[in-house]
PDB file of C-alpha atoms in Angstrom:
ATOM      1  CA  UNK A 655     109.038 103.425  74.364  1.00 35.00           C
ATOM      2  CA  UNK A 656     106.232 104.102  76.443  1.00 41.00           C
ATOM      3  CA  UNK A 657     106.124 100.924  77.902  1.00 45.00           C
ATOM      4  CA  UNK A 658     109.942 101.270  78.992  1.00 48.00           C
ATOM      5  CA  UNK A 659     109.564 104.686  80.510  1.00 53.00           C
ATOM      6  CA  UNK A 660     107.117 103.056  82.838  1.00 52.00           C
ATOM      7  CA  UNK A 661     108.782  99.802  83.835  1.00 65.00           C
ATOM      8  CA  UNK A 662     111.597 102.212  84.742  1.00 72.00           C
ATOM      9  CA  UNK A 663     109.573 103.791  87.714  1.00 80.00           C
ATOM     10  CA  UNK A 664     107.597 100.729  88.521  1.00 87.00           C
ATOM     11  CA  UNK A 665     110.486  98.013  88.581  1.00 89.00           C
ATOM     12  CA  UNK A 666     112.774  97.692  91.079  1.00 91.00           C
ATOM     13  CA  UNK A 667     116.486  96.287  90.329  1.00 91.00           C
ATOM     14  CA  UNK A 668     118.922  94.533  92.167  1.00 93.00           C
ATOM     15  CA  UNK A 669     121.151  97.531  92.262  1.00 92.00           C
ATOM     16  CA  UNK A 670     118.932  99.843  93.352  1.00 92.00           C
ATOM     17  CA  UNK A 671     117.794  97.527  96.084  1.00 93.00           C
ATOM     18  CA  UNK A 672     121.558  97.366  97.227  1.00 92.00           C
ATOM     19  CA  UNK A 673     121.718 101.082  97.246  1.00 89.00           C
ATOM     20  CA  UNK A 674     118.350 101.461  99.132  1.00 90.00           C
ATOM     21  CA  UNK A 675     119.636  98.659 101.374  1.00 89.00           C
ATOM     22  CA  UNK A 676     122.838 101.049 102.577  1.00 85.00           C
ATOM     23  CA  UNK A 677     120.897 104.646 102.266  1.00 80.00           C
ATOM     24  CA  UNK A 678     118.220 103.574 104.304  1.00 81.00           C
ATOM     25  CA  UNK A 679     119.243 101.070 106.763  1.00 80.00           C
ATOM     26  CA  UNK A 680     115.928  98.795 105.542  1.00 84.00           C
ATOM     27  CA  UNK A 681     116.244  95.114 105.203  1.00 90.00           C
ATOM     28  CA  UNK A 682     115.501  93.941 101.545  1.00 93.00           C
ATOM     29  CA  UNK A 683     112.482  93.061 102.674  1.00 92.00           C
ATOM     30  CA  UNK A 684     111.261  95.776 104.302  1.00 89.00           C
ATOM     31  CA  UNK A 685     112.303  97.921 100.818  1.00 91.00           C
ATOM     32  CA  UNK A 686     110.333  95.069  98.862  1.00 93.00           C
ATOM     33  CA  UNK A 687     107.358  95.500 101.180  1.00 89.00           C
ATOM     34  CA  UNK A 688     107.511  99.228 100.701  1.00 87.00           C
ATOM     35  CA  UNK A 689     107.980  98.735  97.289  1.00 93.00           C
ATOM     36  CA  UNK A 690     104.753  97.061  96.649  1.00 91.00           C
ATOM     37  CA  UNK A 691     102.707  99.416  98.698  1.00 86.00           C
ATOM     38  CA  UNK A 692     104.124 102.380  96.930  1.00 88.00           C
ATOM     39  CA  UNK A 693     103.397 101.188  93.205  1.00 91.00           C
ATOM     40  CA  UNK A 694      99.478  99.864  95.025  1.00 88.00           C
ATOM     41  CA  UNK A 695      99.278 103.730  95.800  1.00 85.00           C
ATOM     42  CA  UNK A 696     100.919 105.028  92.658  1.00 89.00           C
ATOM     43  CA  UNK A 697     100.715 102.538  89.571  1.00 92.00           C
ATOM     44  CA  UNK A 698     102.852 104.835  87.406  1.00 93.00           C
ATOM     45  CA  UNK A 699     106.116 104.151  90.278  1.00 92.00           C
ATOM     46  CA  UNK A 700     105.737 108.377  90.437  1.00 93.00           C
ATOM     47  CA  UNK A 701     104.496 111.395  92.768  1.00 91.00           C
ATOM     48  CA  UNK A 702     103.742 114.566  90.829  1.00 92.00           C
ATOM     49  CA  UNK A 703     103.299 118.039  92.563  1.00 91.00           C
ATOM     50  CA  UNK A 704      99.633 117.989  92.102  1.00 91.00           C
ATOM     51  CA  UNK A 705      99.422 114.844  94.233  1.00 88.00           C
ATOM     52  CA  UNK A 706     101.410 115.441  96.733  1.00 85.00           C
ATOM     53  CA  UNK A 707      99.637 118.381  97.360  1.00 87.00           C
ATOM     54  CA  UNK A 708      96.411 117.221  97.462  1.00 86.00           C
ATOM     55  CA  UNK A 709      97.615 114.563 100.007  1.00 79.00           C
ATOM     56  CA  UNK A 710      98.367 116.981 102.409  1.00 79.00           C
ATOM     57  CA  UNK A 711      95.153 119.143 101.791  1.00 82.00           C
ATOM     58  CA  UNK A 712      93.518 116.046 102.656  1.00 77.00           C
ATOM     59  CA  UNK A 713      95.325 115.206 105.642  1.00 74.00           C
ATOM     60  CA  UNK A 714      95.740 119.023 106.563  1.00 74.00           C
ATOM     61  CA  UNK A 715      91.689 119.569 106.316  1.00 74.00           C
ATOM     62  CA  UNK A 716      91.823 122.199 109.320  1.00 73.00           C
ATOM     63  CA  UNK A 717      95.007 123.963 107.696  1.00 75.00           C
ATOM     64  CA  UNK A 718      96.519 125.576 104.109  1.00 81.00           C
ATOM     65  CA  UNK A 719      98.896 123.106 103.442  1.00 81.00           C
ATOM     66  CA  UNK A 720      99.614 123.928 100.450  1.00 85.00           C
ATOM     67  CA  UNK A 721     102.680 126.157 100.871  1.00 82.00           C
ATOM     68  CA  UNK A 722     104.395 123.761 103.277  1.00 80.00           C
ATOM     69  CA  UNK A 723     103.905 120.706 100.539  1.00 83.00           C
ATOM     70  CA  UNK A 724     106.082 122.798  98.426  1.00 83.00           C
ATOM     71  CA  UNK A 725     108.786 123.086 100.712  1.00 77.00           C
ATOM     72  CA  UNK A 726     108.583 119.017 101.245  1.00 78.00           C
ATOM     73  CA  UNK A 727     108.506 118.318  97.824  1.00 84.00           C
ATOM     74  CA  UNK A 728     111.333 119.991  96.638  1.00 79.00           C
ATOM     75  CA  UNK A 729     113.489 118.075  99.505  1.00 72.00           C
ATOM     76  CA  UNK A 730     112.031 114.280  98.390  1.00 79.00           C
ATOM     77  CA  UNK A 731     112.592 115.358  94.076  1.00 83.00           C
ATOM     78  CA  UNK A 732     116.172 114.797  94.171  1.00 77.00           C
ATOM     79  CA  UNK A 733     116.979 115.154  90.640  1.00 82.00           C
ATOM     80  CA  UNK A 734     114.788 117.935  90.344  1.00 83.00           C
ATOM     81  CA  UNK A 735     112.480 116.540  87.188  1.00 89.00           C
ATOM     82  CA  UNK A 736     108.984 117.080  88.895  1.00 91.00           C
ATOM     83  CA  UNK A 737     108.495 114.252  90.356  1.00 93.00           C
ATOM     84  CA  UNK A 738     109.181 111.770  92.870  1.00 91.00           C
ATOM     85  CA  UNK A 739     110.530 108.015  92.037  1.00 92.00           C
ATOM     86  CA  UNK A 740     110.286 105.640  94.243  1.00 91.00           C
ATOM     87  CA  UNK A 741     114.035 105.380  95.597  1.00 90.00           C
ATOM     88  CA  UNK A 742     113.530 109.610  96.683  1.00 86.00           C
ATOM     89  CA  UNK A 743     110.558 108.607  98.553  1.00 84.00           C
ATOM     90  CA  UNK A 744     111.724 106.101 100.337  1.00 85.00           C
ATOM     91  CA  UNK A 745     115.408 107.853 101.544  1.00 80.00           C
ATOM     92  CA  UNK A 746     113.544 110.648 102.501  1.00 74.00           C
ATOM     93  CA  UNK A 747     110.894 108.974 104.267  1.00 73.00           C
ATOM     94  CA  UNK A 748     113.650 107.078 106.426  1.00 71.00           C
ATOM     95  CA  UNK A 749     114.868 110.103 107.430  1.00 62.00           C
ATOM     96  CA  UNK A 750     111.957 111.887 108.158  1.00 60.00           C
ATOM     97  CA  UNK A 751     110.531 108.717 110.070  1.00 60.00           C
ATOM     98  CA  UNK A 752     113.668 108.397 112.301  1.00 58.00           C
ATOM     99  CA  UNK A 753     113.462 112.319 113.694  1.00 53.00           C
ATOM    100  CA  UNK A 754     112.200 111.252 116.544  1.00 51.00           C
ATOM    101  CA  UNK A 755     115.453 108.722 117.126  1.00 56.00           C
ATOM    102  CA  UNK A 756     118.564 110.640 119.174  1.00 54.00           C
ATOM    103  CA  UNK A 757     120.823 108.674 116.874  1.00 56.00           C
ATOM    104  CA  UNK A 758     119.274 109.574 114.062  1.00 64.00           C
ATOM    105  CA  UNK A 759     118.636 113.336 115.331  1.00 74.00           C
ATOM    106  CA  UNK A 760     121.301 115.088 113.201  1.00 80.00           C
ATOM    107  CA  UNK A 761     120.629 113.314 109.828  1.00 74.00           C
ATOM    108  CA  UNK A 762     117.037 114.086 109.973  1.00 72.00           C
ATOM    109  CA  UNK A 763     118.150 117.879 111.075  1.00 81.00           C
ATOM    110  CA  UNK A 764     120.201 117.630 107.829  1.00 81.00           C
ATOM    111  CA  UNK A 765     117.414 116.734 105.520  1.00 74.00           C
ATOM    112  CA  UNK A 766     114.865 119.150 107.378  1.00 77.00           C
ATOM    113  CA  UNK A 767     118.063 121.672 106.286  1.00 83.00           C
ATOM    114  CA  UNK A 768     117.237 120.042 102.628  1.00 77.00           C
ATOM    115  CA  UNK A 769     113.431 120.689 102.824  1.00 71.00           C
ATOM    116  CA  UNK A 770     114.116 124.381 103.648  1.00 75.00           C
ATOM    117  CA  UNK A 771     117.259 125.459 101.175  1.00 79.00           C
ATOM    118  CA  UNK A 772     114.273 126.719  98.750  1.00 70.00           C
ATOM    119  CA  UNK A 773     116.755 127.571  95.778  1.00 75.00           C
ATOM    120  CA  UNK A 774     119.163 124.159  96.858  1.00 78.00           C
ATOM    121  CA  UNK A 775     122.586 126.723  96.987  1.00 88.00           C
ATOM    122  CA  UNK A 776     123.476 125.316 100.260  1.00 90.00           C
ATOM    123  CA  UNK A 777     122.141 127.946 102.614  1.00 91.00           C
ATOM    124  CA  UNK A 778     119.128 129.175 104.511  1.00 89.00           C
ATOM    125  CA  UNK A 779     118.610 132.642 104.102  1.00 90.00           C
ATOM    126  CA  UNK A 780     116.360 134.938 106.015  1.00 91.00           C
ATOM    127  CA  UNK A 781     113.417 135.091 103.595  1.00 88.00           C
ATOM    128  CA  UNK A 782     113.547 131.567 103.015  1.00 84.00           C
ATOM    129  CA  UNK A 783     113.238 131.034 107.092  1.00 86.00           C
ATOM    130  CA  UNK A 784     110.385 133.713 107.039  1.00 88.00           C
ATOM    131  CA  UNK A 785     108.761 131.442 104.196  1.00 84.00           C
ATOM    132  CA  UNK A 786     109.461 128.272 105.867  1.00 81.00           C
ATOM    133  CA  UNK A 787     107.634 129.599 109.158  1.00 83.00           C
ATOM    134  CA  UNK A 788     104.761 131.470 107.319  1.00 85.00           C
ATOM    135  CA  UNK A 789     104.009 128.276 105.718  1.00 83.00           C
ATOM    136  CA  UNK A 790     104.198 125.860 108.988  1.00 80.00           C
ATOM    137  CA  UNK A 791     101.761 128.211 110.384  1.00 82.00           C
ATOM    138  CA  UNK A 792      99.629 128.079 107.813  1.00 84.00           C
ATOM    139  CA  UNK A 793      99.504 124.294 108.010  1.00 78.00           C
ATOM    140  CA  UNK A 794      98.510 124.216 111.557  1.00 75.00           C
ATOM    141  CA  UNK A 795      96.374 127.126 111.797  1.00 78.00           C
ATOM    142  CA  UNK A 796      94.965 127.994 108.089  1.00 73.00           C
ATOM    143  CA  UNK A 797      96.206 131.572 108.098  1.00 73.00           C
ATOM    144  CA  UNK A 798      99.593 133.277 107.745  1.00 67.00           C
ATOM    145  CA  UNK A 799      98.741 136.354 109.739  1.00 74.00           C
ATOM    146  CA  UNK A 800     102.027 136.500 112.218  1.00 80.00           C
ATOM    147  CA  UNK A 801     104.827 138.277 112.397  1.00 84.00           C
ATOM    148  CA  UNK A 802     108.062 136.657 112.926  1.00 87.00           C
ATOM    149  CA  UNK A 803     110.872 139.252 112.390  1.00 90.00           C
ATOM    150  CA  UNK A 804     111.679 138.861 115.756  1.00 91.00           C
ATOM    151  CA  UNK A 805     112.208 134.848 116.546  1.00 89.00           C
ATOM    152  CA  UNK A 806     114.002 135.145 112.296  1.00 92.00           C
ATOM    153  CA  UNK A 807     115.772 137.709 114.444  1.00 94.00           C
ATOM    154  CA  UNK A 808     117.109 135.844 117.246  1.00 92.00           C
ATOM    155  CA  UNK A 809     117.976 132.585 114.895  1.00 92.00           C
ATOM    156  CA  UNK A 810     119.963 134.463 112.983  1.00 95.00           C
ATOM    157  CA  UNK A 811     121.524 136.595 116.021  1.00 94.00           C
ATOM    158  CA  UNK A 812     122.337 133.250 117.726  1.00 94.00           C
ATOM    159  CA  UNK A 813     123.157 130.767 115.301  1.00 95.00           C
ATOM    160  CA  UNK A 814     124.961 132.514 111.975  1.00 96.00           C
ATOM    161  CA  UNK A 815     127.897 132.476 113.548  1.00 94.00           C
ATOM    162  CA  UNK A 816     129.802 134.355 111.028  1.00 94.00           C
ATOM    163  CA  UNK A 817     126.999 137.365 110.174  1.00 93.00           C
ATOM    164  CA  UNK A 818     126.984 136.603 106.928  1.00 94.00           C
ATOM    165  CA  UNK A 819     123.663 136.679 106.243  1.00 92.00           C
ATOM    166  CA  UNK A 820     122.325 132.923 106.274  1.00 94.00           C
ATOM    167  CA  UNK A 821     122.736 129.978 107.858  1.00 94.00           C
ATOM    168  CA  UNK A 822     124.545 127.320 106.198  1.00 95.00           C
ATOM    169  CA  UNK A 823     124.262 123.605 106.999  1.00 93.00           C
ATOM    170  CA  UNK A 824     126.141 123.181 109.635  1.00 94.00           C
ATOM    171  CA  UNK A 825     124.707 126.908 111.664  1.00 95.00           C
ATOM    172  CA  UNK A 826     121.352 125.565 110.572  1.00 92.00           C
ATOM    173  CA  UNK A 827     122.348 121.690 112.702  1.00 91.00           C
ATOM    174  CA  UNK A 828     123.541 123.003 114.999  1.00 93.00           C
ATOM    175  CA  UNK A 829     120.338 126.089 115.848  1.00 91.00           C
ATOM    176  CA  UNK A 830     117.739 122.878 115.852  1.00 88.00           C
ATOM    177  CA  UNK A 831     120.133 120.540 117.892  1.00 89.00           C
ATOM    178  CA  UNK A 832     121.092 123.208 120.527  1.00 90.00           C
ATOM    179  CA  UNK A 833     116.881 124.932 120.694  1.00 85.00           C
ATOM    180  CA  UNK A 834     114.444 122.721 121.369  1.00 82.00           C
ATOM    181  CA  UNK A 835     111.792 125.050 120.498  1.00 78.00           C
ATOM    182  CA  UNK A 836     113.190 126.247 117.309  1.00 79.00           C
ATOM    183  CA  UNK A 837     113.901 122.233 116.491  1.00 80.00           C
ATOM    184  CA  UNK A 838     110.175 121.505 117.169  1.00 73.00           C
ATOM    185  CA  UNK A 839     108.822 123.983 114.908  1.00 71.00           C
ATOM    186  CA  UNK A 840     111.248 123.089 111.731  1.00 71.00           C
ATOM    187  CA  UNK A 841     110.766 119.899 112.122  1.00 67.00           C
ATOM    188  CA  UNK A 842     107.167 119.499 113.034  1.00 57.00           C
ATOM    189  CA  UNK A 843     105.692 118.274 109.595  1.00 56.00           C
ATOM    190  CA  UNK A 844     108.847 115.976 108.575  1.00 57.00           C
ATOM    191  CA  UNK A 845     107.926 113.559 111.280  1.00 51.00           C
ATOM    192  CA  UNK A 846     103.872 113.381 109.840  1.00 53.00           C
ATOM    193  CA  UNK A 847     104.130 113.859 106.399  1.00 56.00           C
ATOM    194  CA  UNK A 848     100.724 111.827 105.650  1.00 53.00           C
ATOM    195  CA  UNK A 849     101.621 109.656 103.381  1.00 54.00           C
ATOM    196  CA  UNK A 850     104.150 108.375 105.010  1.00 53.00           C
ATOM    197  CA  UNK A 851     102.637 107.700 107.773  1.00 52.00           C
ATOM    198  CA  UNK A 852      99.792 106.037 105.612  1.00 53.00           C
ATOM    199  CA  UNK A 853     101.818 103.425 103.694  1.00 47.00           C
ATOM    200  CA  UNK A 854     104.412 102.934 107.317  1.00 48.00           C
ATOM    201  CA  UNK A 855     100.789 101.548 108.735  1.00 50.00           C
ATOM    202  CA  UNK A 856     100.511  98.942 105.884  1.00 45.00           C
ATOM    203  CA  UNK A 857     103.582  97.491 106.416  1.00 44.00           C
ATOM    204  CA  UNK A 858     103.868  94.500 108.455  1.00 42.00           C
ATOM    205  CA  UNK A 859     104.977  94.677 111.913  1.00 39.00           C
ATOM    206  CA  UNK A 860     108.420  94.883 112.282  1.00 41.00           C
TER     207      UNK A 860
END
């Protein structure tokens, strides 16, 4: 049974490939090349919590990451069961690799929207933008000593459009496509999540 459970994360099957193929907008063997670098990295074809967090303490040295890796994780475990298969990592990481992209600009806005819905009900409430900023500046700076009642203020005085309280998808699109400065700072660590960036330099030139 054991032996199953495992070949389940670690194999890779036609279907899935085919799904990948239209989520993603990879070539098969682009997926297959990921593929191979992913299991290299993780044997068990999983990414636990623990992990994931200690990749970004170790990329994050100068910061506390460890609040922002939450938020991340969350986004990338789809199904919610702890950890992160292979097929989450890899639609994630084509969004968050593509923020940069115009064309891809309001997809990647819609995942970042993903990252940030902490309790996944479909909106972004106040608290959960005062979270999502503590925890960005803790990442870049090491300490969450700001207050930001007053930029949570504006966002909310400029972009939830019907004052009900939270932003929902669209209001949340729409704040990061039309604010350049409020875009850069919500997405700032979706474009370098580490690993990401680590396994994207093993690949073969595209």
């Amino acid at each position: 049974m054991g032996g199953k459970n495992s070949k389940k994360h670690t194999e890779l099957k036609e279907k899935e490939i085919k799904l990948l193929i239209q989520k993603t907008g990879l070539s098969r063997q682009e997926i297959l090349d990921w593929h191979t670098q992913f299991i290299q990295s993780h044997p068990d074809g999983l990414i636990d919590i623990a992990e994931f967090t200690t990749i970004y303490r170790e990329f994050y040295q100068y910061g506390n990451s460890d609040n922002y890796a939450k938020f991340a994780f969350q986004a990338f475990d789809q199904d919610n069961c702890g950890k992160i298969s292979f097929s989450e990592f890899l639609i994630a990481t084509a969004f968050a690799l593509n923020a940069s992209q115009e064309d891809d600009l309001e997809k990647s806005l819609e995942f970042a929207f993903d990252v940030y819905d902490v309790d996944d009900n479909g909106k972004v409430e106040r608290n959960e933008v005062e979270m999502l900023l503590t925890a960005v500046y803790q990442l870049k700076t090491g300490t969450g000593d700001y207050d930001f009642q007053n930029i949570i203020d504006d966002i909310f005085r400029y972009y939830d459009t019907d004052a009900n309280g939270y932003l929902n998808k669209r209001e949340f699109v729409v704040a990061l496509l039309n604010d350049q400065c409020i875009r850069d700072y919500f997405v700032f660590c979706l474009a370098k999540l580490p690993f990401m960036q680590e396994l994207f330099n093993k690949m073969p030139c595209r």
